[in-house]
GROMACS .gro file of C-alpha atoms in nm:
model
  387
    1MET     CA    1  10.833   7.584   7.907
    2SER     CA    2  10.570   7.617   8.152
    3LYS     CA    3  10.398   7.355   8.312
    4TRP     CA    4  10.060   7.523   8.112
    5LYS     CA    5  10.230   7.558   7.778
    6TRP     CA    6  10.325   7.231   7.708
    7PRO     CA    7   9.981   7.070   7.756
    8ALA     CA    8   9.842   7.425   7.597
    9THR     CA    9  10.043   7.335   7.293
   10LEU     CA   10   9.950   6.983   7.299
   11TYR     CA   11   9.557   7.112   7.318
   12LEU     CA   12   9.606   7.358   7.028
   13GLY     CA   13   9.757   7.113   6.779
   14ILE     CA   14   9.502   6.824   6.879
   15VAL     CA   15   9.234   7.080   6.814
   16LEU     CA   16   9.343   7.219   6.478
   17ILE     CA   17   9.421   6.891   6.362
   18THR     CA   18   9.105   6.721   6.406
   19ALA     CA   19   8.962   7.067   6.246
   20LEU     CA   20   9.130   6.991   5.917
   21PRO     CA   21   8.866   6.752   5.780
   22PHE     CA   22   8.592   7.013   5.846
   23PHE     CA   23   8.776   7.273   5.670
   24ALA     CA   24   8.884   7.011   5.371
   25LYS     CA   25   8.523   6.872   5.302
   26ARG     CA   26   8.363   7.216   5.294
   27PHE     CA   27   8.629   7.451   5.117
   28ALA     CA   28   8.845   7.168   4.923
   29GLU     CA   29   9.164   7.301   4.786
   30GLY     CA   30   9.132   7.670   4.948
   31PHE     CA   31   9.074   7.537   5.300
   32LEU     CA   32   9.393   7.655   5.472
   33TRP     CA   33   9.308   8.019   5.483
   34PRO     CA   34   8.988   7.973   5.689
   35TRP     CA   35   9.164   7.711   5.840
   36ALA     CA   36   9.417   7.958   5.951
   37ALA     CA   37   9.181   8.171   6.061
   38TYR     CA   38   9.028   7.920   6.315
   39ALA     CA   39   9.366   7.858   6.456
   40PHE     CA   40   9.429   8.231   6.536
   41ALA     CA   41   9.071   8.244   6.702
   42ILE     CA   42   9.161   7.936   6.914
   43LEU     CA   43   9.539   8.070   6.988
   44ILE     CA   44   9.354   8.408   7.118
   45LEU     CA   45   9.094   8.195   7.360
   46LEU     CA   46   9.382   8.006   7.496
   47ILE     CA   47   9.554   8.332   7.562
   48ALA     CA   48   9.309   8.534   7.687
   49THR     CA   49   9.228   8.246   7.925
   50GLU     CA   50   9.574   8.209   8.039
   51ARG     CA   51   9.610   8.573   8.118
   52LEU     CA   52   9.278   8.681   8.241
   53ASP     CA   53   9.184   8.651   8.610
   54LEU     CA   54   8.832   8.529   8.565
   55ARG     CA   55   8.791   8.514   8.938
   56LYS     CA   56   8.711   8.857   8.921
   57TYR     CA   57   8.399   8.845   8.713
   58LYS     CA   58   8.106   8.746   8.913
   59ILE     CA   59   7.907   8.567   8.646
   60ALA     CA   60   8.229   8.353   8.609
   61ASN     CA   61   8.196   8.239   8.981
   62SER     CA   62   7.839   8.113   8.956
   63ASN     CA   63   7.771   7.785   8.817
   64LEU     CA   64   7.495   7.919   8.548
   65PRO     CA   65   7.757   7.978   8.233
   66TRP     CA   66   7.845   7.622   8.222
   67LEU     CA   67   7.477   7.501   8.296
   68SER     CA   68   7.340   7.717   8.007
   69GLY     CA   69   7.623   7.553   7.810
   70ALA     CA   70   7.529   7.217   7.849
   71PHE     CA   71   7.158   7.312   7.792
   72ILE     CA   72   7.212   7.489   7.474
   73LEU     CA   73   7.406   7.211   7.348
   74ALA     CA   74   7.119   6.980   7.416
   75THR     CA   75   6.859   7.229   7.248
   76LEU     CA   76   7.091   7.224   6.926
   77ASN     CA   77   7.165   6.865   6.926
   78PHE     CA   78   6.745   6.787   6.943
   79VAL     CA   79   6.753   7.037   6.624
   80LEU     CA   80   7.044   6.870   6.457
   81TYR     CA   81   7.066   6.517   6.578
   82PRO     CA   82   6.739   6.415   6.351
   83LEU     CA   83   6.937   6.589   6.053
   84THR     CA   84   7.211   6.383   6.087
   85ARG     CA   85   7.032   6.046   6.076
   86THR     CA   86   6.906   6.154   5.713
   87ALA     CA   87   7.265   6.224   5.564
   88ALA     CA   88   7.409   6.024   5.305
   89HIS     CA   89   7.622   5.815   5.539
   90PRO     CA   90   7.537   5.874   5.887
   91SER     CA   91   7.732   5.768   6.206
   92THR     CA   92   7.670   5.415   6.363
   93ALA     CA   93   7.799   5.590   6.706
   94PRO     CA   94   7.426   5.648   6.851
   95ASN     CA   95   7.301   5.318   6.701
   96ALA     CA   96   7.611   5.124   6.858
   97LEU     CA   97   7.456   5.221   7.223
   98ILE     CA   98   7.122   5.218   7.119
   99ASP     CA   99   7.015   4.897   6.952
  100PRO     CA  100   7.214   4.674   7.167
  101ALA     CA  101   7.048   4.834   7.472
  102VAL     CA  102   6.709   4.747   7.312
  103ALA     CA  103   6.785   4.428   7.231
  104PHE     CA  104   6.926   4.337   7.571
  105PHE     CA  105   6.639   4.480   7.744
  106GLU     CA  106   6.401   4.266   7.535
  107GLY     CA  107   6.559   3.945   7.649
  108GLN     CA  108   6.845   3.922   7.382
  109HIS     CA  109   7.218   3.930   7.375
  110PRO     CA  110   7.299   4.262   7.316
  111TYR     CA  111   7.543   4.170   7.034
  112ALA     CA  112   7.268   3.962   6.863
  113VAL     CA  113   7.205   4.255   6.661
  114THR     CA  114   7.406   4.414   6.360
  115LEU     CA  115   7.404   4.778   6.282
  116PHE     CA  116   7.229   4.906   5.970
  117ASP     CA  117   7.568   4.933   5.795
  118GLY     CA  118   7.705   4.612   5.881
  119ALA     CA  119   7.984   4.747   6.110
  120PRO     CA  120   8.059   4.576   6.435
  121ILE     CA  121   7.968   4.740   6.770
  122SER     CA  122   8.217   4.860   6.966
  123PRO     CA  123   8.087   4.954   7.326
  124GLY     CA  124   8.141   4.750   7.601
  125PRO     CA  125   7.807   4.572   7.786
  126GLY     CA  126   7.817   4.804   8.131
  127TRP     CA  127   7.872   5.110   7.938
  128ILE     CA  128   7.574   5.005   7.696
  129ILE     CA  129   7.331   4.935   8.024
  130LEU     CA  130   7.470   5.251   8.189
  131ASN     CA  131   7.373   5.448   7.961
  132ALA     CA  132   7.015   5.308   7.869
  133PRO     CA  133   6.850   5.579   8.064
  134ILE     CA  134   6.929   5.810   7.780
  135THR     CA  135   6.947   5.576   7.500
  136LEU     CA  136   6.616   5.417   7.596
  137THR     CA  137   6.394   5.725   7.591
  138GLY     CA  138   6.485   5.876   7.283
  139MET     CA  139   6.721   6.131   7.465
  140ILE     CA  140   7.026   6.001   7.281
  141PHE     CA  141   7.073   6.354   7.144
  142ALA     CA  142   7.153   6.464   7.522
  143LEU     CA  143   7.443   6.239   7.577
  144ILE     CA  144   7.737   6.429   7.571
  145PRO     CA  145   7.584   6.762   7.724
  146VAL     CA  146   7.459   6.528   8.018
  147TYR     CA  147   7.865   6.414   8.054
  148MET     CA  148   7.965   6.767   7.988
  149GLY     CA  149   7.755   6.889   8.254
  150ILE     CA  150   7.864   6.615   8.492
  151ALA     CA  151   8.248   6.718   8.415
  152CYS     CA  152   8.204   7.065   8.442
  153TYR     CA  153   8.002   7.019   8.797
  154ALA     CA  154   8.281   6.814   8.904
  155VAL     CA  155   8.544   7.067   8.785
  156SER     CA  156   8.356   7.380   8.965
  157ARG     CA  157   8.338   7.187   9.291
  158ILE     CA  158   8.728   7.290   9.307
  159GLU     CA  159   8.655   7.635   9.205
  160ALA     CA  160   8.338   7.765   9.005
  161TRP     CA  161   8.502   7.981   8.732
  162ARG     CA  162   8.742   7.701   8.649
  163GLY     CA  163   8.371   7.476   8.571
  164ASN     CA  164   8.324   7.731   8.311
  165ALA     CA  165   8.666   7.757   8.189
  166LEU     CA  166   8.631   7.404   8.103
  167VAL     CA  167   8.349   7.481   7.888
  168LEU     CA  168   8.585   7.742   7.677
  169PHE     CA  169   8.805   7.517   7.618
  170LEU     CA  170   8.562   7.222   7.477
  171VAL     CA  171   8.309   7.379   7.305
  172PRO     CA  172   8.489   7.613   7.021
  173SER     CA  173   8.645   7.273   6.910
  174ILE     CA  174   8.491   7.158   6.588
  175CYS     CA  175   8.588   6.796   6.673
  176PHE     CA  176   8.409   6.818   6.973
  177LEU     CA  177   8.097   7.009   6.813
  178GLN     CA  178   8.125   6.737   6.517
  179MET     CA  179   8.121   6.426   6.801
  180ASN     CA  180   7.860   6.600   7.025
  181VAL     CA  181   7.574   6.656   6.775
  182VAL     CA  182   7.608   6.289   6.616
  183ALA     CA  183   7.634   6.164   7.025
  184HIS     CA  184   7.983   6.009   6.968
  185ASP     CA  185   8.025   5.790   7.293
  186LEU     CA  186   8.363   5.775   7.322
  187LEU     CA  187   8.345   6.177   7.384
  188GLY     CA  188   8.099   6.090   7.672
  189PHE     CA  189   8.365   5.815   7.799
  190SER     CA  190   8.604   6.073   7.849
  191LEU     CA  191   8.388   6.348   8.031
  192ALA     CA  192   8.284   6.053   8.286
  193GLY     CA  193   8.647   5.992   8.337
  194VAL     CA  194   8.708   6.356   8.422
  195ALA     CA  195   8.447   6.372   8.679
  196LEU     CA  196   8.570   6.023   8.790
  197THR     CA  197   8.934   6.093   8.793
  198ILE     CA  198   8.859   6.426   9.024
  199ALA     CA  199   8.666   6.212   9.252
  200ALA     CA  200   8.893   5.954   9.304
  201HIS     CA  201   9.159   6.254   9.400
  202GLN     CA  202   8.966   6.421   9.610
  203GLN     CA  203   8.816   6.092   9.802
  204ARG     CA  204   9.174   5.930   9.794
  205ASN     CA  205   9.167   5.915  10.175
  206ASN     CA  206   8.856   5.737  10.214
  207MET     CA  207   8.859   5.350  10.133
  208LEU     CA  208   8.479   5.291  10.083
  209VAL     CA  209   8.437   5.569   9.872
  210ILE     CA  210   8.751   5.491   9.666
  211THR     CA  211   8.590   5.151   9.634
  212LEU     CA  212   8.259   5.261   9.505
  213ILE     CA  213   8.452   5.482   9.288
  214ALA     CA  214   8.687   5.195   9.129
  215ILE     CA  215   8.341   5.003   9.059
  216LEU     CA  216   8.196   5.284   8.893
  217SER     CA  217   8.496   5.311   8.736
  218GLY     CA  218   8.501   4.996   8.614
  219ILE     CA  219   8.155   5.011   8.460
  220VAL     CA  220   8.272   5.309   8.273
  221ALA     CA  221   8.586   5.131   8.130
  222THR     CA  222   8.368   4.876   7.932
  223ALA     CA  223   8.330   5.134   7.672
  224ARG     CA  224   8.600   4.994   7.478
  225LEU     CA  225   8.796   4.681   7.576
  226PRO     CA  226   9.168   4.880   7.547
  227PHE     CA  227   9.002   5.112   7.839
  228PHE     CA  228   9.100   4.898   8.134
  229LEU     CA  229   9.386   5.139   8.092
  230PHE     CA  230   9.177   5.416   8.233
  231PRO     CA  231   9.104   5.243   8.581
  232VAL     CA  232   9.468   5.150   8.577
  233ALA     CA  233   9.591   5.505   8.537
  234ILE     CA  234   9.368   5.603   8.806
  235ALA     CA  235   9.556   5.343   9.035
  236THR     CA  236   9.887   5.414   8.898
  237CYS     CA  237   9.834   5.777   9.022
  238LEU     CA  238   9.693   5.690   9.362
  239PHE     CA  239  10.029   5.482   9.403
  240ARG     CA  240  10.213   5.793   9.459
  241THR     CA  241  10.038   5.845   9.773
  242ASP     CA  242   9.889   5.557   9.893
  243ARG     CA  243   9.979   5.241   9.774
  244ALA     CA  244   9.754   5.016   9.951
  245LYS     CA  245   9.451   5.253   9.786
  246ALA     CA  246   9.575   5.219   9.479
  247LEU     CA  247   9.596   4.827   9.510
  248VAL     CA  248   9.241   4.829   9.601
  249PHE     CA  249   9.124   5.079   9.311
  250ALA     CA  250   9.313   4.837   9.056
  251THR     CA  251   9.164   4.493   9.193
  252VAL     CA  252   8.805   4.621   9.223
  253ALA     CA  253   8.763   4.820   8.905
  254VAL     CA  254   8.960   4.549   8.663
  255SER     CA  255   8.767   4.301   8.866
  256VAL     CA  256   8.428   4.464   8.764
  257LEU     CA  257   8.521   4.531   8.422
  258ILE     CA  258   8.634   4.145   8.372
  259ALA     CA  259   8.348   4.015   8.526
  260ILE     CA  260   8.099   4.211   8.299
  261HIS     CA  261   8.292   4.139   8.012
  262GLY     CA  262   8.334   3.802   8.116
  263ILE     CA  263   7.996   3.756   8.187
  264PHE     CA  264   7.856   3.870   7.833
  265TYR     CA  265   8.134   3.703   7.648
  266LEU     CA  266   8.101   3.360   7.800
  267TRP     CA  267   7.675   3.446   7.701
  268ALA     CA  268   7.778   3.522   7.331
  269ASP     CA  269   8.024   3.204   7.308
  270ARG     CA  270   7.710   2.991   7.417
  271LEU     CA  271   7.487   3.112   7.116
  272SER     CA  272   7.793   3.086   6.902
  273LEU     CA  273   7.795   3.486   6.860
  274PHE     CA  274   8.130   3.708   6.757
  275TYR     CA  275   8.183   3.918   7.089
  276GLN     CA  276   8.183   4.260   6.860
  277PRO     CA  277   8.358   4.477   7.142
  278ALA     CA  278   8.664   4.255   7.032
  279HIS     CA  279   8.667   4.423   6.664
  280VAL     CA  280   8.898   4.734   6.809
  281PHE     CA  281   9.186   4.496   6.819
  282GLY     CA  282   9.163   4.399   6.504
  283ARG     CA  283   9.094   4.739   6.372
  284ALA     CA  284   9.460   4.845   6.562
  285ALA     CA  285   9.640   4.564   6.409
  286ASN     CA  286   9.487   4.641   6.021
  287SER     CA  287   9.604   4.989   6.069
  288GLN     CA  288   9.982   4.885   6.147
  289SER     CA  289  10.237   4.673   6.042
  290PRO     CA  290  10.376   4.433   6.302
  291ALA     CA  291  10.707   4.642   6.306
  292GLN     CA  292  10.508   4.981   6.345
  293PHE     CA  293  10.318   4.821   6.637
  294ILE     CA  294  10.626   4.754   6.812
  295VAL     CA  295  10.740   5.122   6.792
  296VAL     CA  296  10.407   5.216   6.900
  297ILE     CA  297  10.399   5.008   7.219
  298ALA     CA  298  10.777   5.108   7.293
  299LEU     CA  299  10.688   5.459   7.245
  300TRP     CA  300  10.371   5.449   7.485
  301ILE     CA  301  10.594   5.260   7.748
  302VAL     CA  302  10.825   5.530   7.731
  303ILE     CA  303  10.609   5.824   7.761
  304SER     CA  304  10.408   5.617   8.045
  305ILE     CA  305  10.697   5.621   8.243
  306TYR     CA  306  10.793   6.013   8.146
  307MET     CA  307  10.489   6.075   8.244
  308TRP     CA  308  10.458   5.881   8.578
  309LEU     CA  309  10.787   6.036   8.663
  310ARG     CA  310  10.648   6.380   8.652
  311THR     CA  311  10.276   6.273   8.842
  312ASP     CA  312  10.269   6.400   9.212
  313SER     CA  313   9.996   6.509   9.439
  314SER     CA  314   9.826   6.765   9.201
  315LEU     CA  315   9.513   6.677   9.019
  316SER     CA  316   9.660   6.839   8.709
  317SER     CA  317   9.935   6.583   8.719
  318TRP     CA  318   9.649   6.310   8.705
  319PHE     CA  319   9.478   6.429   8.434
  320LEU     CA  320   9.797   6.432   8.243
  321PHE     CA  321   9.885   6.117   8.316
  322VAL     CA  322   9.540   5.944   8.215
  323TRP     CA  323   9.568   6.162   7.880
  324ALA     CA  324   9.873   6.029   7.790
  325ILE     CA  325   9.804   5.669   7.860
  326LEU     CA  326   9.492   5.663   7.666
  327PHE     CA  327   9.626   5.908   7.387
  328VAL     CA  328   9.911   5.761   7.259
  329PRO     CA  329   9.756   5.405   7.143
  330PHE     CA  330   9.431   5.577   6.986
  331ALA     CA  331   9.617   5.842   6.863
  332THR     CA  332   9.815   5.614   6.647
  333ILE     CA  333   9.530   5.438   6.516
  334GLY     CA  334   9.391   5.750   6.405
  335PHE     CA  335   9.715   5.882   6.240
  336ALA     CA  336   9.772   5.531   6.054
  337GLU     CA  337   9.391   5.555   5.917
  338LEU     CA  338   9.489   5.955   5.787
  339PHE     CA  339   9.848   5.829   5.637
  340ARG     CA  340   9.732   5.495   5.530
  341GLY     CA  341   9.772   5.578   5.148
  342SER     CA  342  10.123   5.652   4.959
  343GLU     CA  343  10.003   5.991   4.898
  344LEU     CA  344   9.761   6.231   5.129
  345SER     CA  345   9.541   6.378   4.896
  346ILE     CA  346   9.286   6.654   5.014
  347ASN     CA  347   9.023   6.406   5.014
  348ASP     CA  348   9.175   6.195   5.259
  349ILE     CA  349   9.180   6.486   5.496
  350ALA     CA  350   8.832   6.542   5.417
  351ASN     CA  351   8.712   6.206   5.489
  352TRP     CA  352   8.951   6.102   5.799
  353GLU     CA  353   8.732   5.874   5.994
  354GLY     CA  354   8.995   5.821   6.265
  355LYS     CA  355   9.025   6.192   6.375
  356GLY     CA  356   8.795   6.099   6.662
  357TYR     CA  357   9.012   5.837   6.828
  358VAL     CA  358   9.299   6.158   6.803
  359TYR     CA  359   9.049   6.378   6.986
  360PHE     CA  360   8.857   6.179   7.236
  361THR     CA  361   9.079   6.218   7.498
  362VAL     CA  362   9.113   6.595   7.498
  363PRO     CA  363   8.870   6.643   7.764
  364PHE     CA  364   9.164   6.543   8.038
  365LEU     CA  365   9.384   6.772   7.874
  366ALA     CA  366   9.126   7.065   7.910
  367ALA     CA  367   9.052   6.985   8.251
  368ALA     CA  368   9.444   6.969   8.322
  369LEU     CA  369   9.439   7.320   8.163
  370VAL     CA  370   9.192   7.434   8.316
  371LEU     CA  371   9.353   7.310   8.658
  372LEU     CA  372   9.697   7.515   8.530
  373VAL     CA  373   9.597   7.814   8.399
  374ARG     CA  374   9.773   8.109   8.522
  375ASP     CA  375   9.527   8.414   8.726
  376ARG     CA  376   9.701   8.771   8.791
  377GLN     CA  377   9.798   8.649   9.135
  378GLY     CA  378  10.025   8.419   8.955
  379GLN     CA  379   9.862   8.091   9.069
  380LEU     CA  380   9.969   7.843   8.872
  381ASP     CA  381   9.847   7.482   8.992
  382ILE     CA  382   9.598   7.317   9.265
  383LYS     CA  383   9.739   7.096   9.490
  384LEU     CA  384   9.442   6.955   9.669
  385VAL     CA  385   9.634   6.756   9.940
  386GLU     CA  386   9.391   6.645  10.212
  387ASP     CA  387   9.674   6.498  10.425
   0.00000   0.00000   0.00000
């Protein structure tokens, strides 16, 4: 199996599995036929993108398609996002960014507030403050289009048509569209992560710039407590080519992350408040037995080692490594929530809340595919080596 086919197979599987709730909710017992038609359409898209030489099309070599895609998404969200807030059970994702940001800029502790349904706030303080220009100006509907634009711009700096190809791998996904319209920040994190991974790869010979990227990576990684894995994964990739810069990147990024969490944790402790981002560990513990948890950790270690051994100087291998590091622990939580009961019913599939945990890392996988996609000149990968 070629370098492109195995990540393409994983991409296809994740996109189709996370689309199941949409079809189960709307077609009930007859959901398999429309789901199969959707699966066929996604498969055709994958094959066409891999076989066609997009570079020969003038429009594909400009930034207009991905810019238009981001603008269209933002426009649709402007109309649809308010409708999601009037649903019977609206998502708490946007409130988890907005409410603590409002509290913080009013002089309160961000975790002194509670969400409308009593759910704990998952995003960390650095991520909340970073997104304040969007959340506090009523622009929350544009959260995902903004981050998709940033990711596409970063990819287009390599080759313009690849930035447009990234849109093709993201927008047709039903789970992407669902997370986009409710402004789910997990997707925003991964799109930001794509841009940061590219920046770290391309600037890895510049100590000053790599340090600045590490600082920003540390801030972004506060999005969830377990996301310390993100800068560690980038540092591990850097280790392949420059151990000194890898050590600097890891030290700076993790130090920034710990400092931000530490300051807000101590502040919360002083006020006798629960540090709400820590609830994600409880969610992980509740979704698995101790034996299952040990198996997941062992699986994660084995996959991490295997993927690191396959990592080289190519940017695509960096994306695949970062994806694997984040996907395994979160996807197991998502699947555990789906198979929690003794029997899997249509209703369980239709109301599967953990699908976002399975899907949100797909931008890293899609970015790898965009770099691995074969054109008619037989180009399989881009080695951005600046030595």
